[in-house]
């Protein structure tokens, strides 16, 4: 099994490009199920989750091929409207085929999904959404089974903000009869990107990026050509890599305002940040101040950058309080940071990070989930000696060639097979 070896102590310098967004690519790929024909997606990263999605789509009659960073999906009628357990167990985003299958074919049988073990992340809101749109939904042997002659537009009010639930609602409502109003909708850039693609397919959607989205259902959609938005989480991770090493790093090919919450916190900590039209530069400093963060739905601080920011705070002056509001089990990286010498006290939703008391020292550590993997890589960049990170298959689910990008900035990092 592959692992990553990091030898710390090198300042990162230079320019590094952001890849396409995993969290934006997955929903638009599933949206292709809404229309037969050839769909084209540019800026699609090479990731384990993308490959898993291609396999699942192939089992549903949508076969894909690579042309560089373009993914071409040829959609045809599936033999069955079943998302099998062996396909779905690999990643949680597989639940996003529920809305398209139900809206297009009037039935869907989708296995309960897998993915990172960072919390319960129930799919109740997805199921309730389909019921509000007129479907009969039940469970059978670990599968969600949904049926409807044709979905009907409805008013959907989410009890709490849900990115995946909003995306499933958007896709299902696009082919529903009548008007659907989604309230307390997720505002994430990935949701906006999906709405843009659905509109290119002929959907009538307005209000994306706000808390209220309106969808006027249409009778049919058609294939389209779309460029996936840059990955704001990868861009933020690379920015934090430059910051934690006291380097001077420009992250290009990104959307700077997507990272405003991170930029604000880095500036509060004492870093100089310059924002260009499609780039962000972090200017290193020999010392920075501890800053509290609390994860929130967009445009708040992203939960997917919490672990990486915690690594930065282990080297800060003072004490930082990190509050996790999104997932109830997203501090599993704390015990691994402690193996490197970090002084952190975790509670259920709060972690207290006492920065700068000890230098981190290299040690064998284990990645527990996708973002924890990146956190440990960042910690390894400043740890004395060698940090050996195992179970990096998590990393490969969401970062395209991260070790190569960091090596290009001057990190001493390699993959061991």
mmCIF file of C-alpha atoms in Angstrom:
data_model
loop_
_atom_site.group_PDB
_atom_site.id
_atom_site.type_symbol
_atom_site.label_atom_id
_atom_site.label_comp_id
_atom_site.label_asym_id
_atom_site.label_seq_id
_atom_site.Cartn_x
_atom_site.Cartn_y
_atom_site.Cartn_z
ATOM 1 C CA UNK A 1 0.000 0.000 0.000
ATOM 2 C CA UNK A 2 1.348 3.435 -0.965
ATOM 3 C CA UNK A 3 2.583 5.921 1.619
ATOM 4 C CA UNK A 4 4.088 9.403 1.565
ATOM 5 C CA UNK A 5 7.410 10.355 3.135
ATOM 6 C CA UNK A 6 7.999 14.013 4.054
ATOM 7 C CA UNK A 7 11.314 15.417 5.285
ATOM 8 C CA UNK A 8 10.578 18.742 6.915
ATOM 9 C CA UNK A 9 12.417 22.031 7.150
ATOM 10 C CA UNK A 10 12.133 23.446 3.626
ATOM 11 C CA UNK A 11 10.468 26.769 2.836
ATOM 12 C CA UNK A 12 8.147 26.503 -0.133
ATOM 13 C CA UNK A 13 8.512 29.046 -2.924
ATOM 14 C CA UNK A 14 7.062 29.448 -6.397
ATOM 15 C CA UNK A 15 3.787 29.145 -8.279
ATOM 16 C CA UNK A 16 1.479 26.141 -8.318
ATOM 17 C CA UNK A 17 -1.718 25.628 -10.340
ATOM 18 C CA UNK A 18 -5.049 24.505 -8.883
ATOM 19 C CA UNK A 19 -6.794 21.489 -10.385
ATOM 20 C CA UNK A 20 -10.492 21.177 -11.087
ATOM 21 C CA UNK A 21 -12.794 20.715 -8.118
ATOM 22 C CA UNK A 22 -13.638 17.181 -7.036
ATOM 23 C CA UNK A 23 -16.712 18.406 -5.157
ATOM 24 C CA UNK A 24 -17.938 20.245 -8.256
ATOM 25 C CA UNK A 25 -17.054 17.537 -10.786
ATOM 26 C CA UNK A 26 -18.976 14.761 -9.035
ATOM 27 C CA UNK A 27 -22.454 16.371 -9.113
ATOM 28 C CA UNK A 28 -22.147 17.563 -12.732
ATOM 29 C CA UNK A 29 -21.060 14.071 -13.783
ATOM 30 C CA UNK A 30 -24.143 12.610 -12.108
ATOM 31 C CA UNK A 31 -26.257 15.321 -13.753
ATOM 32 C CA UNK A 32 -25.334 13.810 -17.123
ATOM 33 C CA UNK A 33 -27.804 11.004 -16.320
ATOM 34 C CA UNK A 34 -30.596 13.517 -16.946
ATOM 35 C CA UNK A 35 -30.087 13.521 -20.747
ATOM 36 C CA UNK A 36 -28.990 10.976 -23.374
ATOM 37 C CA UNK A 37 -26.100 11.878 -25.647
ATOM 38 C CA UNK A 38 -22.543 13.161 -25.311
ATOM 39 C CA UNK A 39 -21.662 15.404 -22.374
ATOM 40 C CA UNK A 40 -18.222 17.059 -22.188
ATOM 41 C CA UNK A 41 -16.562 18.237 -18.990
ATOM 42 C CA UNK A 42 -13.266 20.146 -19.010
ATOM 43 C CA UNK A 43 -10.883 20.594 -16.062
ATOM 44 C CA UNK A 44 -11.787 17.244 -14.477
ATOM 45 C CA UNK A 45 -9.031 16.094 -12.070
ATOM 46 C CA UNK A 46 -7.476 12.624 -12.029
ATOM 47 C CA UNK A 47 -8.764 11.333 -8.702
ATOM 48 C CA UNK A 48 -9.905 8.078 -7.151
ATOM 49 C CA UNK A 49 -13.407 9.503 -6.567
ATOM 50 C CA UNK A 50 -13.686 10.542 -10.219
ATOM 51 C CA UNK A 51 -12.709 7.036 -11.314
ATOM 52 C CA UNK A 52 -15.262 5.538 -8.908
ATOM 53 C CA UNK A 53 -17.917 7.845 -10.376
ATOM 54 C CA UNK A 54 -17.013 6.758 -13.901
ATOM 55 C CA UNK A 55 -17.463 3.125 -12.848
ATOM 56 C CA UNK A 56 -20.847 3.852 -11.286
ATOM 57 C CA UNK A 57 -21.997 5.852 -14.300
ATOM 58 C CA UNK A 58 -20.883 3.009 -16.574
ATOM 59 C CA UNK A 59 -23.071 0.584 -14.624
ATOM 60 C CA UNK A 60 -25.975 2.984 -15.271
ATOM 61 C CA UNK A 61 -25.481 3.121 -19.049
ATOM 62 C CA UNK A 62 -23.282 6.242 -19.128
ATOM 63 C CA UNK A 63 -19.852 5.319 -20.473
ATOM 64 C CA UNK A 64 -16.968 7.766 -20.268
ATOM 65 C CA UNK A 65 -13.537 8.344 -21.761
ATOM 66 C CA UNK A 66 -10.636 10.675 -21.025
ATOM 67 C CA UNK A 67 -9.261 13.261 -23.452
ATOM 68 C CA UNK A 68 -6.585 14.933 -21.346
ATOM 69 C CA UNK A 69 -8.341 16.846 -18.594
ATOM 70 C CA UNK A 70 -11.648 16.497 -20.458
ATOM 71 C CA UNK A 71 -14.057 13.738 -19.527
ATOM 72 C CA UNK A 72 -16.561 12.755 -22.218
ATOM 73 C CA UNK A 73 -19.672 10.950 -20.961
ATOM 74 C CA UNK A 74 -21.898 9.147 -23.473
ATOM 75 C CA UNK A 75 -25.245 8.594 -21.813
ATOM 76 C CA UNK A 76 -27.716 5.915 -22.873
ATOM 77 C CA UNK A 77 -30.602 4.095 -21.225
ATOM 78 C CA UNK A 78 -29.406 1.769 -18.433
ATOM 79 C CA UNK A 79 -30.472 -1.862 -18.205
ATOM 80 C CA UNK A 80 -31.490 -1.227 -14.601
ATOM 81 C CA UNK A 81 -31.823 1.854 -12.405
ATOM 82 C CA UNK A 82 -29.694 0.390 -9.628
ATOM 83 C CA UNK A 83 -26.618 1.902 -7.974
ATOM 84 C CA UNK A 84 -25.029 -1.232 -6.571
ATOM 85 C CA UNK A 85 -23.411 -1.473 -3.127
ATOM 86 C CA UNK A 86 -20.016 -2.435 -4.552
ATOM 87 C CA UNK A 87 -19.969 0.843 -6.501
ATOM 88 C CA UNK A 88 -21.560 3.140 -3.933
ATOM 89 C CA UNK A 89 -19.634 2.008 -0.835
ATOM 90 C CA UNK A 90 -16.475 3.752 -2.080
ATOM 91 C CA UNK A 91 -17.773 7.308 -1.711
ATOM 92 C CA UNK A 92 -20.649 9.202 -0.181
ATOM 93 C CA UNK A 93 -21.321 11.356 -3.255
ATOM 94 C CA UNK A 94 -22.872 8.322 -4.955
ATOM 95 C CA UNK A 95 -26.211 9.306 -3.383
ATOM 96 C CA UNK A 96 -26.281 12.065 -6.027
ATOM 97 C CA UNK A 97 -27.516 9.564 -8.611
ATOM 98 C CA UNK A 98 -30.814 9.263 -6.698
ATOM 99 C CA UNK A 99 -32.355 12.502 -7.993
ATOM 100 C CA UNK A 100 -31.357 12.089 -11.665
ATOM 101 C CA UNK A 101 -32.467 8.434 -11.890
ATOM 102 C CA UNK A 102 -35.788 9.144 -10.209
ATOM 103 C CA UNK A 103 -36.498 12.257 -12.282
ATOM 104 C CA UNK A 104 -35.507 10.641 -15.589
ATOM 105 C CA UNK A 105 -36.816 7.099 -15.263
ATOM 106 C CA UNK A 106 -39.351 7.260 -12.436
ATOM 107 C CA UNK A 107 -37.457 4.805 -10.266
ATOM 108 C CA UNK A 108 -34.132 4.411 -8.481
ATOM 109 C CA UNK A 109 -32.568 1.817 -6.213
ATOM 110 C CA UNK A 110 -29.465 3.251 -4.560
ATOM 111 C CA UNK A 111 -27.310 1.577 -1.944
ATOM 112 C CA UNK A 112 -26.647 3.513 1.243
ATOM 113 C CA UNK A 113 -23.333 5.296 0.591
ATOM 114 C CA UNK A 114 -19.861 5.067 2.100
ATOM 115 C CA UNK A 115 -16.956 7.540 2.122
ATOM 116 C CA UNK A 116 -14.879 9.112 4.881
ATOM 117 C CA UNK A 117 -15.753 8.154 8.464
ATOM 118 C CA UNK A 118 -16.014 11.740 9.726
ATOM 119 C CA UNK A 119 -19.548 11.613 11.071
ATOM 120 C CA UNK A 120 -22.968 10.112 10.534
ATOM 121 C CA UNK A 121 -23.931 12.425 7.631
ATOM 122 C CA UNK A 122 -27.431 10.940 7.308
ATOM 123 C CA UNK A 123 -29.248 11.012 3.966
ATOM 124 C CA UNK A 124 -32.611 11.766 5.576
ATOM 125 C CA UNK A 125 -32.769 15.176 3.890
ATOM 126 C CA UNK A 126 -32.253 13.586 0.462
ATOM 127 C CA UNK A 127 -35.061 11.115 1.093
ATOM 128 C CA UNK A 128 -37.426 13.746 2.463
ATOM 129 C CA UNK A 129 -36.749 15.915 -0.600
ATOM 130 C CA UNK A 130 -37.762 13.124 -2.990
ATOM 131 C CA UNK A 131 -40.914 12.526 -0.971
ATOM 132 C CA UNK A 132 -41.821 16.212 -1.156
ATOM 133 C CA UNK A 133 -41.401 15.997 -4.930
ATOM 134 C CA UNK A 134 -43.979 13.201 -4.969
ATOM 135 C CA UNK A 135 -41.915 10.008 -4.822
ATOM 136 C CA UNK A 136 -42.633 6.961 -2.724
ATOM 137 C CA UNK A 137 -39.428 6.129 -0.874
ATOM 138 C CA UNK A 138 -38.654 3.053 1.202
ATOM 139 C CA UNK A 139 -35.652 1.032 2.308
ATOM 140 C CA UNK A 140 -34.914 -2.540 1.336
ATOM 141 C CA UNK A 141 -31.815 -4.533 2.290
ATOM 142 C CA UNK A 142 -29.516 -1.530 2.638
ATOM 143 C CA UNK A 143 -30.921 0.221 -0.439
ATOM 144 C CA UNK A 144 -33.035 3.346 -0.832
ATOM 145 C CA UNK A 145 -35.875 2.525 -3.209
ATOM 146 C CA UNK A 146 -37.756 5.441 -4.811
ATOM 147 C CA UNK A 147 -40.575 5.490 -7.366
ATOM 148 C CA UNK A 148 -42.726 8.164 -9.017
ATOM 149 C CA UNK A 149 -44.637 8.400 -12.294
ATOM 150 C CA UNK A 150 -43.384 11.975 -12.621
ATOM 151 C CA UNK A 151 -42.021 14.242 -9.944
ATOM 152 C CA UNK A 152 -44.077 17.304 -9.062
ATOM 153 C CA UNK A 153 -42.655 20.706 -8.110
ATOM 154 C CA UNK A 154 -42.807 21.514 -4.415
ATOM 155 C CA UNK A 155 -41.640 23.898 -1.700
ATOM 156 C CA UNK A 156 -38.580 22.391 0.000
ATOM 157 C CA UNK A 157 -37.311 23.880 3.254
ATOM 158 C CA UNK A 158 -34.153 22.244 4.546
ATOM 159 C CA UNK A 159 -33.964 21.957 8.318
ATOM 160 C CA UNK A 160 -30.222 22.514 8.034
ATOM 161 C CA UNK A 161 -27.969 23.499 5.163
ATOM 162 C CA UNK A 162 -27.042 20.454 3.078
ATOM 163 C CA UNK A 163 -24.810 20.626 0.008
ATOM 164 C CA UNK A 164 -25.633 17.168 -1.319
ATOM 165 C CA UNK A 165 -29.309 17.560 -0.496
ATOM 166 C CA UNK A 166 -29.457 20.857 -2.387
ATOM 167 C CA UNK A 167 -27.698 19.257 -5.375
ATOM 168 C CA UNK A 168 -30.046 16.264 -5.458
ATOM 169 C CA UNK A 169 -33.029 18.618 -5.207
ATOM 170 C CA UNK A 170 -31.746 20.748 -8.090
ATOM 171 C CA UNK A 171 -31.284 17.748 -10.380
ATOM 172 C CA UNK A 172 -34.602 16.113 -9.525
ATOM 173 C CA UNK A 173 -36.583 19.376 -9.763
ATOM 174 C CA UNK A 174 -35.154 20.190 -13.196
ATOM 175 C CA UNK A 175 -37.388 17.519 -14.765
ATOM 176 C CA UNK A 176 -40.299 17.809 -12.323
ATOM 177 C CA UNK A 177 -43.667 19.178 -13.404
ATOM 178 C CA UNK A 178 -44.124 22.737 -12.144
ATOM 179 C CA UNK A 179 -42.104 24.997 -9.861
ATOM 180 C CA UNK A 180 -39.810 23.969 -7.013
ATOM 181 C CA UNK A 181 -38.583 26.480 -4.432
ATOM 182 C CA UNK A 182 -35.612 25.338 -2.327
ATOM 183 C CA UNK A 183 -35.206 27.332 0.891
ATOM 184 C CA UNK A 184 -32.206 27.309 3.219
ATOM 185 C CA UNK A 185 -30.288 26.058 0.181
ATOM 186 C CA UNK A 186 -26.528 25.563 0.269
ATOM 187 C CA UNK A 187 -24.593 28.500 -1.233
ATOM 188 C CA UNK A 188 -21.341 26.652 -1.975
ATOM 189 C CA UNK A 189 -19.548 27.383 -5.282
ATOM 190 C CA UNK A 190 -19.976 23.710 -6.177
ATOM 191 C CA UNK A 191 -23.771 24.111 -5.988
ATOM 192 C CA UNK A 192 -23.533 27.187 -8.206
ATOM 193 C CA UNK A 193 -21.387 25.223 -10.672
ATOM 194 C CA UNK A 194 -24.022 22.468 -10.850
ATOM 195 C CA UNK A 195 -26.772 25.024 -11.460
ATOM 196 C CA UNK A 196 -24.703 26.514 -14.293
ATOM 197 C CA UNK A 197 -24.367 23.122 -15.950
ATOM 198 C CA UNK A 198 -28.029 22.256 -15.525
ATOM 199 C CA UNK A 199 -28.910 25.605 -17.097
ATOM 200 C CA UNK A 200 -26.591 24.796 -20.020
ATOM 201 C CA UNK A 201 -28.588 21.562 -20.380
ATOM 202 C CA UNK A 202 -31.810 23.579 -20.654
ATOM 203 C CA UNK A 203 -32.933 23.732 -17.027
ATOM 204 C CA UNK A 204 -34.643 26.876 -15.735
ATOM 205 C CA UNK A 205 -32.906 27.755 -12.463
ATOM 206 C CA UNK A 206 -32.495 31.050 -10.638
ATOM 207 C CA UNK A 207 -31.140 32.135 -7.273
ATOM 208 C CA UNK A 208 -28.164 29.767 -6.988
ATOM 209 C CA UNK A 209 -25.572 31.162 -4.598
ATOM 210 C CA UNK A 210 -28.335 32.490 -2.339
ATOM 211 C CA UNK A 211 -30.417 30.714 0.297
ATOM 212 C CA UNK A 212 -33.463 30.475 -1.999
ATOM 213 C CA UNK A 213 -33.260 28.686 -5.363
ATOM 214 C CA UNK A 214 -36.182 28.450 -7.783
ATOM 215 C CA UNK A 215 -36.457 25.704 -10.411
ATOM 216 C CA UNK A 216 -39.052 25.727 -13.190
ATOM 217 C CA UNK A 217 -39.315 22.132 -14.345
ATOM 218 C CA UNK A 218 -38.936 21.289 -18.049
ATOM 219 C CA UNK A 219 -39.969 18.226 -20.064
ATOM 220 C CA UNK A 220 -36.475 17.292 -21.195
ATOM 221 C CA UNK A 221 -32.834 18.322 -21.033
ATOM 222 C CA UNK A 222 -29.975 17.970 -23.509
ATOM 223 C CA UNK A 223 -26.211 17.314 -23.240
ATOM 224 C CA UNK A 224 -23.867 20.294 -22.930
ATOM 225 C CA UNK A 225 -20.209 21.321 -22.579
ATOM 226 C CA UNK A 226 -18.958 22.585 -19.229
ATOM 227 C CA UNK A 227 -15.704 23.587 -17.512
ATOM 228 C CA UNK A 228 -15.501 22.485 -13.889
ATOM 229 C CA UNK A 229 -14.744 25.258 -11.385
ATOM 230 C CA UNK A 230 -11.278 25.210 -9.705
ATOM 231 C CA UNK A 231 -10.913 23.311 -6.429
ATOM 232 C CA UNK A 232 -11.059 25.865 -3.610
ATOM 233 C CA UNK A 233 -10.094 23.257 -0.999
ATOM 234 C CA UNK A 234 -6.968 22.225 -2.891
ATOM 235 C CA UNK A 235 -6.120 25.905 -3.433
ATOM 236 C CA UNK A 236 -6.551 26.562 0.288
ATOM 237 C CA UNK A 237 -4.407 23.551 1.194
ATOM 238 C CA UNK A 238 -1.583 24.753 -1.081
ATOM 239 C CA UNK A 239 -1.864 28.248 0.378
ATOM 240 C CA UNK A 240 -1.579 26.816 3.895
ATOM 241 C CA UNK A 241 1.440 24.755 2.814
ATOM 242 C CA UNK A 242 3.189 27.964 1.820
ATOM 243 C CA UNK A 243 2.152 29.637 5.068
ATOM 244 C CA UNK A 244 3.219 26.862 7.453
ATOM 245 C CA UNK A 245 6.715 26.727 5.940
ATOM 246 C CA UNK A 246 7.151 30.527 6.023
ATOM 247 C CA UNK A 247 7.455 30.468 2.253
ATOM 248 C CA UNK A 248 6.311 32.658 -0.622
ATOM 249 C CA UNK A 249 3.753 30.761 -2.696
ATOM 250 C CA UNK A 250 1.361 31.822 -5.438
ATOM 251 C CA UNK A 251 -1.624 29.547 -6.045
ATOM 252 C CA UNK A 252 -2.842 30.136 -9.600
ATOM 253 C CA UNK A 253 -5.905 29.059 -11.594
ATOM 254 C CA UNK A 254 -8.231 29.543 -8.634
ATOM 255 C CA UNK A 255 -11.212 31.771 -7.782
ATOM 256 C CA UNK A 256 -9.887 34.030 -4.984
ATOM 257 C CA UNK A 257 -13.236 35.096 -3.527
ATOM 258 C CA UNK A 258 -14.115 31.427 -2.948
ATOM 259 C CA UNK A 259 -11.397 31.473 -0.255
ATOM 260 C CA UNK A 260 -12.216 34.788 1.414
ATOM 261 C CA UNK A 261 -12.855 33.200 4.826
ATOM 262 C CA UNK A 262 -9.425 31.519 4.809
ATOM 263 C CA UNK A 263 -7.694 34.656 3.526
ATOM 264 C CA UNK A 264 -9.254 36.702 6.337
ATOM 265 C CA UNK A 265 -7.981 34.251 8.974
ATOM 266 C CA UNK A 266 -4.480 34.151 7.470
ATOM 267 C CA UNK A 267 -4.338 37.935 7.521
ATOM 268 C CA UNK A 268 -5.532 37.933 11.141
ATOM 269 C CA UNK A 269 -2.659 35.570 11.947
ATOM 270 C CA UNK A 270 -0.142 38.007 10.450
ATOM 271 C CA UNK A 271 0.424 36.711 6.925
ATOM 272 C CA UNK A 272 0.543 39.026 3.945
ATOM 273 C CA UNK A 273 -1.938 37.881 1.316
ATOM 274 C CA UNK A 274 -2.213 39.335 -2.200
ATOM 275 C CA UNK A 275 -5.278 38.423 -4.251
ATOM 276 C CA UNK A 276 -5.148 38.608 -8.045
ATOM 277 C CA UNK A 277 -7.833 38.004 -10.635
ATOM 278 C CA UNK A 278 -7.286 34.239 -10.596
ATOM 279 C CA UNK A 279 -4.488 33.765 -8.054
ATOM 280 C CA UNK A 280 -3.628 34.192 -4.374
ATOM 281 C CA UNK A 281 -0.129 34.756 -2.981
ATOM 282 C CA UNK A 282 0.910 34.128 0.606
ATOM 283 C CA UNK A 283 4.011 35.916 1.903
ATOM 284 C CA UNK A 284 5.725 33.947 4.644
ATOM 285 C CA UNK A 285 6.627 35.228 8.071
ATOM 286 C CA UNK A 286 8.930 33.871 10.760
ATOM 287 C CA UNK A 287 6.101 33.819 13.294
ATOM 288 C CA UNK A 288 2.337 34.133 13.333
ATOM 289 C CA UNK A 289 -0.405 34.554 15.896
ATOM 290 C CA UNK A 290 -2.941 31.965 16.986
ATOM 291 C CA UNK A 291 -6.397 32.570 15.490
ATOM 292 C CA UNK A 292 -9.702 30.929 16.416
ATOM 293 C CA UNK A 293 -11.890 29.431 13.696
ATOM 294 C CA UNK A 294 -15.372 27.923 13.600
ATOM 295 C CA UNK A 295 -16.423 25.906 10.571
ATOM 296 C CA UNK A 296 -19.683 26.983 8.942
ATOM 297 C CA UNK A 297 -21.516 26.497 5.633
ATOM 298 C CA UNK A 298 -20.250 28.695 2.788
ATOM 299 C CA UNK A 299 -19.310 31.550 2.879
ATOM 300 C CA UNK A 300 -18.083 30.631 6.373
ATOM 301 C CA UNK A 301 -14.835 28.813 7.094
ATOM 302 C CA UNK A 302 -14.901 25.445 5.284
ATOM 303 C CA UNK A 303 -14.907 22.236 7.289
ATOM 304 C CA UNK A 304 -12.697 20.775 4.559
ATOM 305 C CA UNK A 305 -9.888 23.177 5.561
ATOM 306 C CA UNK A 306 -10.246 22.768 9.327
ATOM 307 C CA UNK A 307 -7.628 20.012 9.690
ATOM 308 C CA UNK A 308 -5.075 21.841 7.533
ATOM 309 C CA UNK A 309 -5.610 25.077 9.486
ATOM 310 C CA UNK A 310 -5.121 23.135 12.712
ATOM 311 C CA UNK A 311 -1.691 22.062 11.450
ATOM 312 C CA UNK A 312 -0.845 25.748 10.893
ATOM 313 C CA UNK A 313 -1.974 26.618 14.413
ATOM 314 C CA UNK A 314 0.386 24.058 15.979
ATOM 315 C CA UNK A 315 3.176 26.469 14.980
ATOM 316 C CA UNK A 316 1.458 29.720 15.999
ATOM 317 C CA UNK A 317 2.195 31.979 18.963
ATOM 318 C CA UNK A 318 -0.517 31.475 21.552
ATOM 319 C CA UNK A 319 -3.603 29.283 21.791
ATOM 320 C CA UNK A 320 -6.221 28.719 19.099
ATOM 321 C CA UNK A 321 -9.720 27.346 19.646
ATOM 322 C CA UNK A 322 -11.064 25.395 16.679
ATOM 323 C CA UNK A 323 -14.801 24.671 16.648
ATOM 324 C CA UNK A 324 -16.270 22.114 14.238
ATOM 325 C CA UNK A 325 -19.949 22.811 13.516
ATOM 326 C CA UNK A 326 -20.426 20.646 10.413
ATOM 327 C CA UNK A 327 -19.345 17.113 11.363
ATOM 328 C CA UNK A 328 -19.370 15.578 14.824
ATOM 329 C CA UNK A 329 -16.348 13.322 14.306
ATOM 330 C CA UNK A 330 -13.834 15.436 12.439
ATOM 331 C CA UNK A 331 -10.976 15.591 14.934
ATOM 332 C CA UNK A 332 -9.517 12.154 14.237
ATOM 333 C CA UNK A 333 -6.347 13.829 12.921
ATOM 334 C CA UNK A 334 -5.651 15.244 16.406
ATOM 335 C CA UNK A 335 -4.186 12.013 17.765
ATOM 336 C CA UNK A 336 -1.914 11.748 14.730
ATOM 337 C CA UNK A 337 -0.740 15.363 15.116
ATOM 338 C CA UNK A 338 -0.018 14.530 18.751
ATOM 339 C CA UNK A 339 2.297 11.744 17.559
ATOM 340 C CA UNK A 340 4.308 14.480 15.827
ATOM 341 C CA UNK A 341 4.457 16.468 19.081
ATOM 342 C CA UNK A 342 1.494 18.837 18.744
ATOM 343 C CA UNK A 343 -0.143 20.073 21.967
ATOM 344 C CA UNK A 344 -3.890 19.745 21.296
ATOM 345 C CA UNK A 345 -6.817 18.986 23.579
ATOM 346 C CA UNK A 346 -9.863 17.768 21.649
ATOM 347 C CA UNK A 347 -13.450 17.686 22.876
ATOM 348 C CA UNK A 348 -16.489 16.611 20.863
ATOM 349 C CA UNK A 349 -16.786 19.758 18.746
ATOM 350 C CA UNK A 350 -13.943 21.928 20.064
ATOM 351 C CA UNK A 351 -10.167 21.508 19.955
ATOM 352 C CA UNK A 352 -7.710 23.730 21.822
ATOM 353 C CA UNK A 353 -4.376 24.061 20.016
ATOM 354 C CA UNK A 354 -1.461 25.383 22.054
ATOM 355 C CA UNK A 355 0.913 26.563 19.393
ATOM 356 C CA UNK A 356 4.658 27.017 19.348
ATOM 357 C CA UNK A 357 5.377 25.170 22.606
ATOM 358 C CA UNK A 358 7.149 22.286 20.949
ATOM 359 C CA UNK A 359 8.793 21.683 17.625
ATOM 360 C CA UNK A 360 7.115 18.947 15.676
ATOM 361 C CA UNK A 361 9.188 15.834 15.106
ATOM 362 C CA UNK A 362 8.820 13.303 12.331
ATOM 363 C CA UNK A 363 7.087 10.020 13.130
ATOM 364 C CA UNK A 364 4.976 7.320 11.473
ATOM 365 C CA UNK A 365 1.354 8.534 11.236
ATOM 366 C CA UNK A 366 -1.825 7.216 9.679
ATOM 367 C CA UNK A 367 -4.313 9.150 7.556
ATOM 368 C CA UNK A 368 -7.872 8.707 8.854
ATOM 369 C CA UNK A 369 -9.754 10.582 6.141
ATOM 370 C CA UNK A 370 -9.235 12.781 3.091
ATOM 371 C CA UNK A 371 -8.567 16.157 4.718
ATOM 372 C CA UNK A 372 -6.699 14.602 7.641
ATOM 373 C CA UNK A 373 -4.268 13.238 5.047
ATOM 374 C CA UNK A 374 -3.504 16.749 3.818
ATOM 375 C CA UNK A 375 -3.200 17.994 7.406
ATOM 376 C CA UNK A 376 -0.495 15.409 8.139
ATOM 377 C CA UNK A 377 1.392 16.306 4.969
ATOM 378 C CA UNK A 378 1.414 19.980 6.034
ATOM 379 C CA UNK A 379 2.606 19.064 9.528
ATOM 380 C CA UNK A 380 5.319 16.919 7.992
ATOM 381 C CA UNK A 381 6.580 19.917 6.009
ATOM 382 C CA UNK A 382 7.716 21.588 9.258
ATOM 383 C CA UNK A 383 8.484 18.539 11.407
ATOM 384 C CA UNK A 384 12.133 17.799 12.144
ATOM 385 C CA UNK A 385 13.187 14.559 10.518
ATOM 386 C CA UNK A 386 11.038 12.192 8.513
ATOM 387 C CA UNK A 387 7.258 11.843 8.636
ATOM 388 C CA UNK A 388 5.868 8.634 7.159
ATOM 389 C CA UNK A 389 2.154 8.891 6.278
ATOM 390 C CA UNK A 390 0.305 5.637 5.604
ATOM 391 C CA UNK A 391 -3.193 4.947 4.222
ATOM 392 C CA UNK A 392 -2.851 7.747 1.678
ATOM 393 C CA UNK A 393 -5.531 6.238 -0.523
ATOM 394 C CA UNK A 394 -7.685 8.779 1.300
ATOM 395 C CA UNK A 395 -5.494 11.557 -0.137
ATOM 396 C CA UNK A 396 -5.852 10.181 -3.660
ATOM 397 C CA UNK A 397 -9.624 10.508 -3.394
ATOM 398 C CA UNK A 398 -9.422 14.299 -3.396
ATOM 399 C CA UNK A 399 -5.980 15.672 -4.327
ATOM 400 C CA UNK A 400 -4.428 15.431 -7.771
ATOM 401 C CA UNK A 401 -0.678 14.703 -7.470
ATOM 402 C CA UNK A 402 -0.324 16.712 -4.253
ATOM 403 C CA UNK A 403 3.167 15.434 -3.520
ATOM 404 C CA UNK A 404 4.341 16.425 -7.018
ATOM 405 C CA UNK A 405 2.907 19.915 -6.653
ATOM 406 C CA UNK A 406 4.581 20.402 -3.276
ATOM 407 C CA UNK A 407 7.891 19.004 -4.574
ATOM 408 C CA UNK A 408 7.709 21.573 -7.370
ATOM 409 C CA UNK A 409 7.641 24.270 -4.670
ATOM 410 C CA UNK A 410 10.719 22.861 -2.954
ATOM 411 C CA UNK A 411 9.313 20.299 -0.498
ATOM 412 C CA UNK A 412 11.293 17.131 0.196
ATOM 413 C CA UNK A 413 8.439 14.713 -0.338
ATOM 414 C CA UNK A 414 8.016 11.425 -2.152
ATOM 415 C CA UNK A 415 5.599 8.573 -2.586
ATOM 416 C CA UNK A 416 6.715 5.138 -1.469
ATOM 417 C CA UNK A 417 5.173 2.068 -3.086
#
